[in-house]
GROMACS .gro file of C-alpha atoms in nm:
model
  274
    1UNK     CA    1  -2.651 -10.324  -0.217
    2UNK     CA    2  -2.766 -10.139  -0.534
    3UNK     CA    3  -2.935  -9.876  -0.292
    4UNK     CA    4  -2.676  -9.862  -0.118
    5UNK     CA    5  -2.433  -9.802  -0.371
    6UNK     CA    6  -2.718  -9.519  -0.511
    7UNK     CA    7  -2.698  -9.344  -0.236
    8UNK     CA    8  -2.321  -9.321  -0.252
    9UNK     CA    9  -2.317  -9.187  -0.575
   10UNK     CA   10  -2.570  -8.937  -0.502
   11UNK     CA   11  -2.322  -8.836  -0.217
   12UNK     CA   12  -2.005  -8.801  -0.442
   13UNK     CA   13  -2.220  -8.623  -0.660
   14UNK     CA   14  -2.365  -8.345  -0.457
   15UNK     CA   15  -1.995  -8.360  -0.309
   16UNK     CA   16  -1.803  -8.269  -0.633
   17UNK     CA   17  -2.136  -8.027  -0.720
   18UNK     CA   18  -2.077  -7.823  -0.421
   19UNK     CA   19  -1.642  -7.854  -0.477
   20UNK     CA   20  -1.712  -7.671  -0.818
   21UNK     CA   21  -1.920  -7.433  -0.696
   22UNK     CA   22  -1.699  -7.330  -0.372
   23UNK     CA   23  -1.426  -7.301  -0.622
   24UNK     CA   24  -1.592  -7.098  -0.898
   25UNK     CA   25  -1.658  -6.820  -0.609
   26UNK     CA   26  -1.283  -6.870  -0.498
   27UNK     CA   27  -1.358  -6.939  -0.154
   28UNK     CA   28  -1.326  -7.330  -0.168
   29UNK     CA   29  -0.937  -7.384  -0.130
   30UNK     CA   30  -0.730  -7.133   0.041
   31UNK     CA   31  -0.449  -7.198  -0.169
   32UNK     CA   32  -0.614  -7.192  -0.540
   33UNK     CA   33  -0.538  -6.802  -0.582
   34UNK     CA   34  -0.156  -6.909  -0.487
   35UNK     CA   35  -0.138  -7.176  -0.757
   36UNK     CA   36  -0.294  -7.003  -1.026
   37UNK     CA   37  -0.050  -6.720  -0.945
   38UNK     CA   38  -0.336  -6.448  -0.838
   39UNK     CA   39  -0.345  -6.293  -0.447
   40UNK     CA   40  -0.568  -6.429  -0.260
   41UNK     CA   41  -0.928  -6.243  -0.278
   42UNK     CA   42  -1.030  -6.170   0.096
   43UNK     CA   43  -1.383  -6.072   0.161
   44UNK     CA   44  -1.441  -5.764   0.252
   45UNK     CA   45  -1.741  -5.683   0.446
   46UNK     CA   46  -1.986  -5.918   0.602
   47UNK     CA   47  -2.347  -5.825   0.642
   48UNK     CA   48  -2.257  -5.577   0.968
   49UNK     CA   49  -1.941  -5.437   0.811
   50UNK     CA   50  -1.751  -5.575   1.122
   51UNK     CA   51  -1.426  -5.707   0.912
   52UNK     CA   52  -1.383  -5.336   0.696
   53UNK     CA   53  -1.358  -5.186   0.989
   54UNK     CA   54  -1.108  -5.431   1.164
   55UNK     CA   55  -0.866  -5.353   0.821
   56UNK     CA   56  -0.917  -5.016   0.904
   57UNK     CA   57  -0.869  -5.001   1.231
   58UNK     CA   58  -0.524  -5.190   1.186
   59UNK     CA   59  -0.389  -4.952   0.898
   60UNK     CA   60  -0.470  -4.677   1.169
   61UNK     CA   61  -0.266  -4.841   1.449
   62UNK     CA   62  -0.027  -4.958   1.217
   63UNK     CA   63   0.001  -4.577   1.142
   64UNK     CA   64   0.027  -4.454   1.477
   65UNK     CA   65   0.284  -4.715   1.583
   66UNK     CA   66   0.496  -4.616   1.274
   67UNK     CA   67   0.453  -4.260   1.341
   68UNK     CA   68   0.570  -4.318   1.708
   69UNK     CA   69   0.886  -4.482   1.596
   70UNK     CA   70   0.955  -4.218   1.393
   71UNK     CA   71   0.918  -3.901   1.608
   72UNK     CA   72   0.965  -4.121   2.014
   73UNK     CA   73   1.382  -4.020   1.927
   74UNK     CA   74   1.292  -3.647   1.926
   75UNK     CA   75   1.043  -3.615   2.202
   76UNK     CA   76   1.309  -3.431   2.410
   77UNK     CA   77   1.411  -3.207   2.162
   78UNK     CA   78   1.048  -3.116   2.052
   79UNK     CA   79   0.944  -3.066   2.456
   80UNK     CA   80   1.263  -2.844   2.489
   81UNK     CA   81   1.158  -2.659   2.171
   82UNK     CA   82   0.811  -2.570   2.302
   83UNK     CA   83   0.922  -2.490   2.632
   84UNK     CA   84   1.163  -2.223   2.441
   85UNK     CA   85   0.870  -2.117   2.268
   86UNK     CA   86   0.651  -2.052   2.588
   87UNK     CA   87   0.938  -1.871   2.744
   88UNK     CA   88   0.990  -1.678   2.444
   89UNK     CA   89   0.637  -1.578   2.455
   90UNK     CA   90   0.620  -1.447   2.800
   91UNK     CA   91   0.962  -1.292   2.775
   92UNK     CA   92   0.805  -1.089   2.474
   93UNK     CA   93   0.456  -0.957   2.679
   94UNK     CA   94   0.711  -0.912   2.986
   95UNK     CA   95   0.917  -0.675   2.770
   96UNK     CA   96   0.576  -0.482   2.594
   97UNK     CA   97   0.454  -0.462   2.903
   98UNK     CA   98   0.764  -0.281   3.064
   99UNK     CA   99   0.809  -0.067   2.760
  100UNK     CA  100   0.493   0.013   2.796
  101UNK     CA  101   0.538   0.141   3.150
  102UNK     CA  102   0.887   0.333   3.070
  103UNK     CA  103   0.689   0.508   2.788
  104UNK     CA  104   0.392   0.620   2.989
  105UNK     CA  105   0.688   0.732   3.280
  106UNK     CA  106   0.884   0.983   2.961
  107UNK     CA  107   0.519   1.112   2.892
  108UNK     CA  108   0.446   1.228   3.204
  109UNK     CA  109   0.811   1.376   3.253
  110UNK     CA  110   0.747   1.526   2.916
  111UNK     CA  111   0.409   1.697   3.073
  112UNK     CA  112   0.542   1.821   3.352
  113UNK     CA  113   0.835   2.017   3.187
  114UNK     CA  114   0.610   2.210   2.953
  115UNK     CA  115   0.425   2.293   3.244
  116UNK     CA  116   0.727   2.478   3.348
  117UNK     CA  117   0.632   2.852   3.300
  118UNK     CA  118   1.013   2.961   3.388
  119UNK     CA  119   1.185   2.925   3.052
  120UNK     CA  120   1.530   2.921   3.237
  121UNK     CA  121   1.355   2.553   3.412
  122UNK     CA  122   1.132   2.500   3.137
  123UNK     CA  123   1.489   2.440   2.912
  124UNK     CA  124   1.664   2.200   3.205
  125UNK     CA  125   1.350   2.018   3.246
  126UNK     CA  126   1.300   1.959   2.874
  127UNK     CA  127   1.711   1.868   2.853
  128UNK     CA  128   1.618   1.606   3.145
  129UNK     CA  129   1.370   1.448   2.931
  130UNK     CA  130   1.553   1.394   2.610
  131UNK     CA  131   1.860   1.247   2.831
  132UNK     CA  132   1.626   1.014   3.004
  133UNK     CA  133   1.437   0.955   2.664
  134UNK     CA  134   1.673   1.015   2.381
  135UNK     CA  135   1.470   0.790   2.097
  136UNK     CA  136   1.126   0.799   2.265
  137UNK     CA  137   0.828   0.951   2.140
  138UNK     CA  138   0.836   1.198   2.434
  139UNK     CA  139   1.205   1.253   2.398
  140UNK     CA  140   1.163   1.331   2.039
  141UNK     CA  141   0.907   1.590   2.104
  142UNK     CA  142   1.108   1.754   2.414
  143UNK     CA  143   1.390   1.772   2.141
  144UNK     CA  144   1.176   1.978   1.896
  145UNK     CA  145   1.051   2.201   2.215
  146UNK     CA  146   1.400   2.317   2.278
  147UNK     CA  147   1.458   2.373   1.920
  148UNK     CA  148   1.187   2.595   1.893
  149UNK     CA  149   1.301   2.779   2.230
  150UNK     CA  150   1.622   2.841   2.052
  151UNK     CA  151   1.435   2.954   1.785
  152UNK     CA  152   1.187   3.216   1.923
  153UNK     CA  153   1.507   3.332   2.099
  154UNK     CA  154   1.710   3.401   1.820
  155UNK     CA  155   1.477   3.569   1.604
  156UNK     CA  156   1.435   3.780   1.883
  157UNK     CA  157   1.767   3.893   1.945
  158UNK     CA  158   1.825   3.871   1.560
  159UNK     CA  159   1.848   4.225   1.532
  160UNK     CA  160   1.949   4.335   1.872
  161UNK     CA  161   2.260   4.118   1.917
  162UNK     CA  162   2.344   3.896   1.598
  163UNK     CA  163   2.641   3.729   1.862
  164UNK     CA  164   2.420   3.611   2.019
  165UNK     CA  165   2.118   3.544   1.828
  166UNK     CA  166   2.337   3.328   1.584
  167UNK     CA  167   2.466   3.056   1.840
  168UNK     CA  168   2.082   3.050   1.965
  169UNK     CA  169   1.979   2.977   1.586
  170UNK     CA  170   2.272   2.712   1.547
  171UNK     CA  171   2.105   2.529   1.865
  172UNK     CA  172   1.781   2.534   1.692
  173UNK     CA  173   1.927   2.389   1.367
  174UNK     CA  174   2.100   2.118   1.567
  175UNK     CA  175   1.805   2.051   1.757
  176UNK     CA  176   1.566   2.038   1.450
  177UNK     CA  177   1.799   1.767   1.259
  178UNK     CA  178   1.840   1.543   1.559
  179UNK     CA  179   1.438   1.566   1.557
  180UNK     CA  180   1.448   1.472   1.213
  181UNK     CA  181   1.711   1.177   1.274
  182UNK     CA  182   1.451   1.004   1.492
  183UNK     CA  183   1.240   0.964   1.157
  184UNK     CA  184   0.924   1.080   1.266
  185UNK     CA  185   0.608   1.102   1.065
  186UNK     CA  186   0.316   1.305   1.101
  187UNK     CA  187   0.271   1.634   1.289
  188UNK     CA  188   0.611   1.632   1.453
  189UNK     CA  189   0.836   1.549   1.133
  190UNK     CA  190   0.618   1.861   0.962
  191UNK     CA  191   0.673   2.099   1.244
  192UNK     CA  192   1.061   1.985   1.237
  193UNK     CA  193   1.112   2.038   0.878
  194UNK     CA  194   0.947   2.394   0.838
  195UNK     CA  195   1.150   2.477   1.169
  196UNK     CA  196   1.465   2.410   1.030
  197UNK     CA  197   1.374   2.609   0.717
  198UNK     CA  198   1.295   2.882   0.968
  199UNK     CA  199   1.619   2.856   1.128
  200UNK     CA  200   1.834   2.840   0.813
  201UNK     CA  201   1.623   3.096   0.713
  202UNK     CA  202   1.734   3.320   0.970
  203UNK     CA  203   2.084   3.234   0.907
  204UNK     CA  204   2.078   3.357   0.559
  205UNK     CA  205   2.134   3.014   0.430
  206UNK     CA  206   1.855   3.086   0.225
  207UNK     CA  207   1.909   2.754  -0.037
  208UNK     CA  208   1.886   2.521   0.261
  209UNK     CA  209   1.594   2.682   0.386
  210UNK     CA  210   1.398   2.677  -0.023
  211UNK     CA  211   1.471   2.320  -0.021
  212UNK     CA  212   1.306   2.285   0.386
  213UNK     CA  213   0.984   2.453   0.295
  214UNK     CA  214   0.982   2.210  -0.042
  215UNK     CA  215   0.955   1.941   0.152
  216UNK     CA  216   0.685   2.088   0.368
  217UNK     CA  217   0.466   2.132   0.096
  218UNK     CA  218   0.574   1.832  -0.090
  219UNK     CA  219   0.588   1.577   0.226
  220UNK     CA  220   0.265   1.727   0.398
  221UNK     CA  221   0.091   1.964   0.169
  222UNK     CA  222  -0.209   1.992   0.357
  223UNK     CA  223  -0.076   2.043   0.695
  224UNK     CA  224  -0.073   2.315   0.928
  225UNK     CA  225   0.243   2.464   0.785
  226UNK     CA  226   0.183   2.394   0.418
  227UNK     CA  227   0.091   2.750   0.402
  228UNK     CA  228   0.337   2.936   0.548
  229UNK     CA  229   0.607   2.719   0.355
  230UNK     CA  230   0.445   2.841   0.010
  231UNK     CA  231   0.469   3.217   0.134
  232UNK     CA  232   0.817   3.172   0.227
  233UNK     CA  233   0.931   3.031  -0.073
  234UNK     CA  234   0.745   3.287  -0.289
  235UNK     CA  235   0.905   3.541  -0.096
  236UNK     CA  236   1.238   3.357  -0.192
  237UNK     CA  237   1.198   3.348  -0.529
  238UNK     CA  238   1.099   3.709  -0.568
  239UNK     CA  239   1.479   3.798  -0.499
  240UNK     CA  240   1.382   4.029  -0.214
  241UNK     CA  241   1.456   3.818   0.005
  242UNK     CA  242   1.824   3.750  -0.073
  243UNK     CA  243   1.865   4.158  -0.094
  244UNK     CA  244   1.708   4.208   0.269
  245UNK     CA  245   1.918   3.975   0.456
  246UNK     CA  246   2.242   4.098   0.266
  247UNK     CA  247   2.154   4.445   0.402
  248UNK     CA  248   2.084   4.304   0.710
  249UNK     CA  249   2.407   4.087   0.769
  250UNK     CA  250   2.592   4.460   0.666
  251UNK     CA  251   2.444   4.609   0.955
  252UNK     CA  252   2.676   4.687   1.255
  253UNK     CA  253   2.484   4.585   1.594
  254UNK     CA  254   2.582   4.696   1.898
  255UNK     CA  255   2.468   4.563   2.230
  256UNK     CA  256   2.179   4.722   2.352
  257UNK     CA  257   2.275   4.965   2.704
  258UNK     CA  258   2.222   4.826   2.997
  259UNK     CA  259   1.887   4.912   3.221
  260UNK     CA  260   1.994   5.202   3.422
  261UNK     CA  261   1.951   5.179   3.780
  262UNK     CA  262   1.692   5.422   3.948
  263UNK     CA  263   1.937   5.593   4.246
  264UNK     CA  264   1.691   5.839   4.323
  265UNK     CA  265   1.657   5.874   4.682
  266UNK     CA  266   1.333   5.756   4.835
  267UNK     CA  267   1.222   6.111   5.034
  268UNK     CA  268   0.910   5.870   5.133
  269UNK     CA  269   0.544   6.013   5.131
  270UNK     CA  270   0.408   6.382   5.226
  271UNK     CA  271   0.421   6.445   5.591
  272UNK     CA  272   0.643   6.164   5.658
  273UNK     CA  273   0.950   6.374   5.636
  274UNK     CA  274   1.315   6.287   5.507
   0.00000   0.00000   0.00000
């Protein structure tokens, strides 16, 4: 009985040894954390790192599953939206690509009217592109074409018909500015600007044409006509200028006779008779 007994003891013993030591490490009653008022310690890895990645893996579905809930209401809306998109997109390259092509079309109707050795067609032709074109590149530079037409045409009759050289200049000046409306830059807004000068020039408005050539130099001061612009506008500030075309708009023009017509009879070669 005593061994008996012994071996009881011995039992309890180890019993209550391994009770204190299960609950030292917190792991021997499930609800000791709860009663002492602490949360519940979990382990968190095992020697293969199997249950840290279960968490983790349920934080990420958990996640998901939230994020689903959140945006599953919209779906339609955010298909439609991208759809919009797409078609936006190819409506856009559609459009480039037939700008593109209407473009290339005014250049080569821009070619083939300054091939136009006729100035009488050369004119209609260029008129036909800036209709067709009226805000295109090759519009803009039929535009300043027929400007300078008008141009080379007034000056020239500038002081054989002033009647009608002045309606030719007032073409040129019209066609200059709606050049210059277009805003271009480079080589065409230069050549625009000193034309107009040119033209106003000729006109006698000789303030309008100082303030053209200023720009010239001031807007493109080493382009083409930089230089011309500073002769011009030291010949305008010498004051001879201003005295030449006052004697000039004092002079009375009269239209040049017309070419008299040869009615000499044709008494044909030697030997041929009457």
């Amino acid at each position: 009985m005593k061994k008996r007994s012994s071996r009881a003891g011995d039992l309890r013993h180890r019993e209550r040894r391994f009770a204190d030591r299960e609950v030292s490490r917190g792991e021997g009653d499930d609800n000791l954390a709860t009663r002492e008022g602490r949360s519940m310690r979990l382990p968190l890895v095992d020697d293969d790192g199997a249950v840290a990645e279960e968490i983790e893996g349920n934080a990420l579905a958990d996640g998901l599953a939230r994020v689903v809930d959140v945006v599953g209401p919209h779906l339609r809306a955010i298909a439609l939206g991208i759809a919009g998109l797409l078609l936006a997109a190819v409506a856009w390259m559609w459009m480039n690509q037939q700008q593109s092509d209407l473009e290339a079309a005014s250049w080569n109707e821009f070619l083939a009217a300054t091939q136009t050795t006729e100035p009488g067609l050369r004119a209609s032709a260029l008129a036909e592109v800036v209709t067709r074109n009226p805000r295109a590149p090759a519009g803009a530079w039929a535009r300043l074409l027929q400007a300078e037409m008008s141009l080379d045409e007034g000056a020239r009759l500038l002081f054989v018909d002033r009647a009608q050289a002045e309606p030719k200049l007032e073409a040129a000046v019209e066609g200059y500015r709606g050049t210059l409306d277009l805003r271009p830059t480079g080589l065409l807004a230069e050549r625009a600007t000193f034309g107009l000068a040119v033209a106003n020039e000729s006109l006698g408005r000789l303030e309008e044409a100082r303030q053209g050539y200023e720009a010239v130099v001031a807007d493109h001061p080493t382009g083409i006509q930089a230089g011309p612009a500073r002769q011009r506008l030291a010949a305008l500030a010498s004051g001879r200028a201003a005295d030449w075309y006052a004697w000039l708009a004092s002079q009375k023009q009269t239209p040049p006779p017309p070419t008299p017509r040869d009615d000499t009879p044709n008494l044909g070669l030697a030997g041929d008779g009457l």
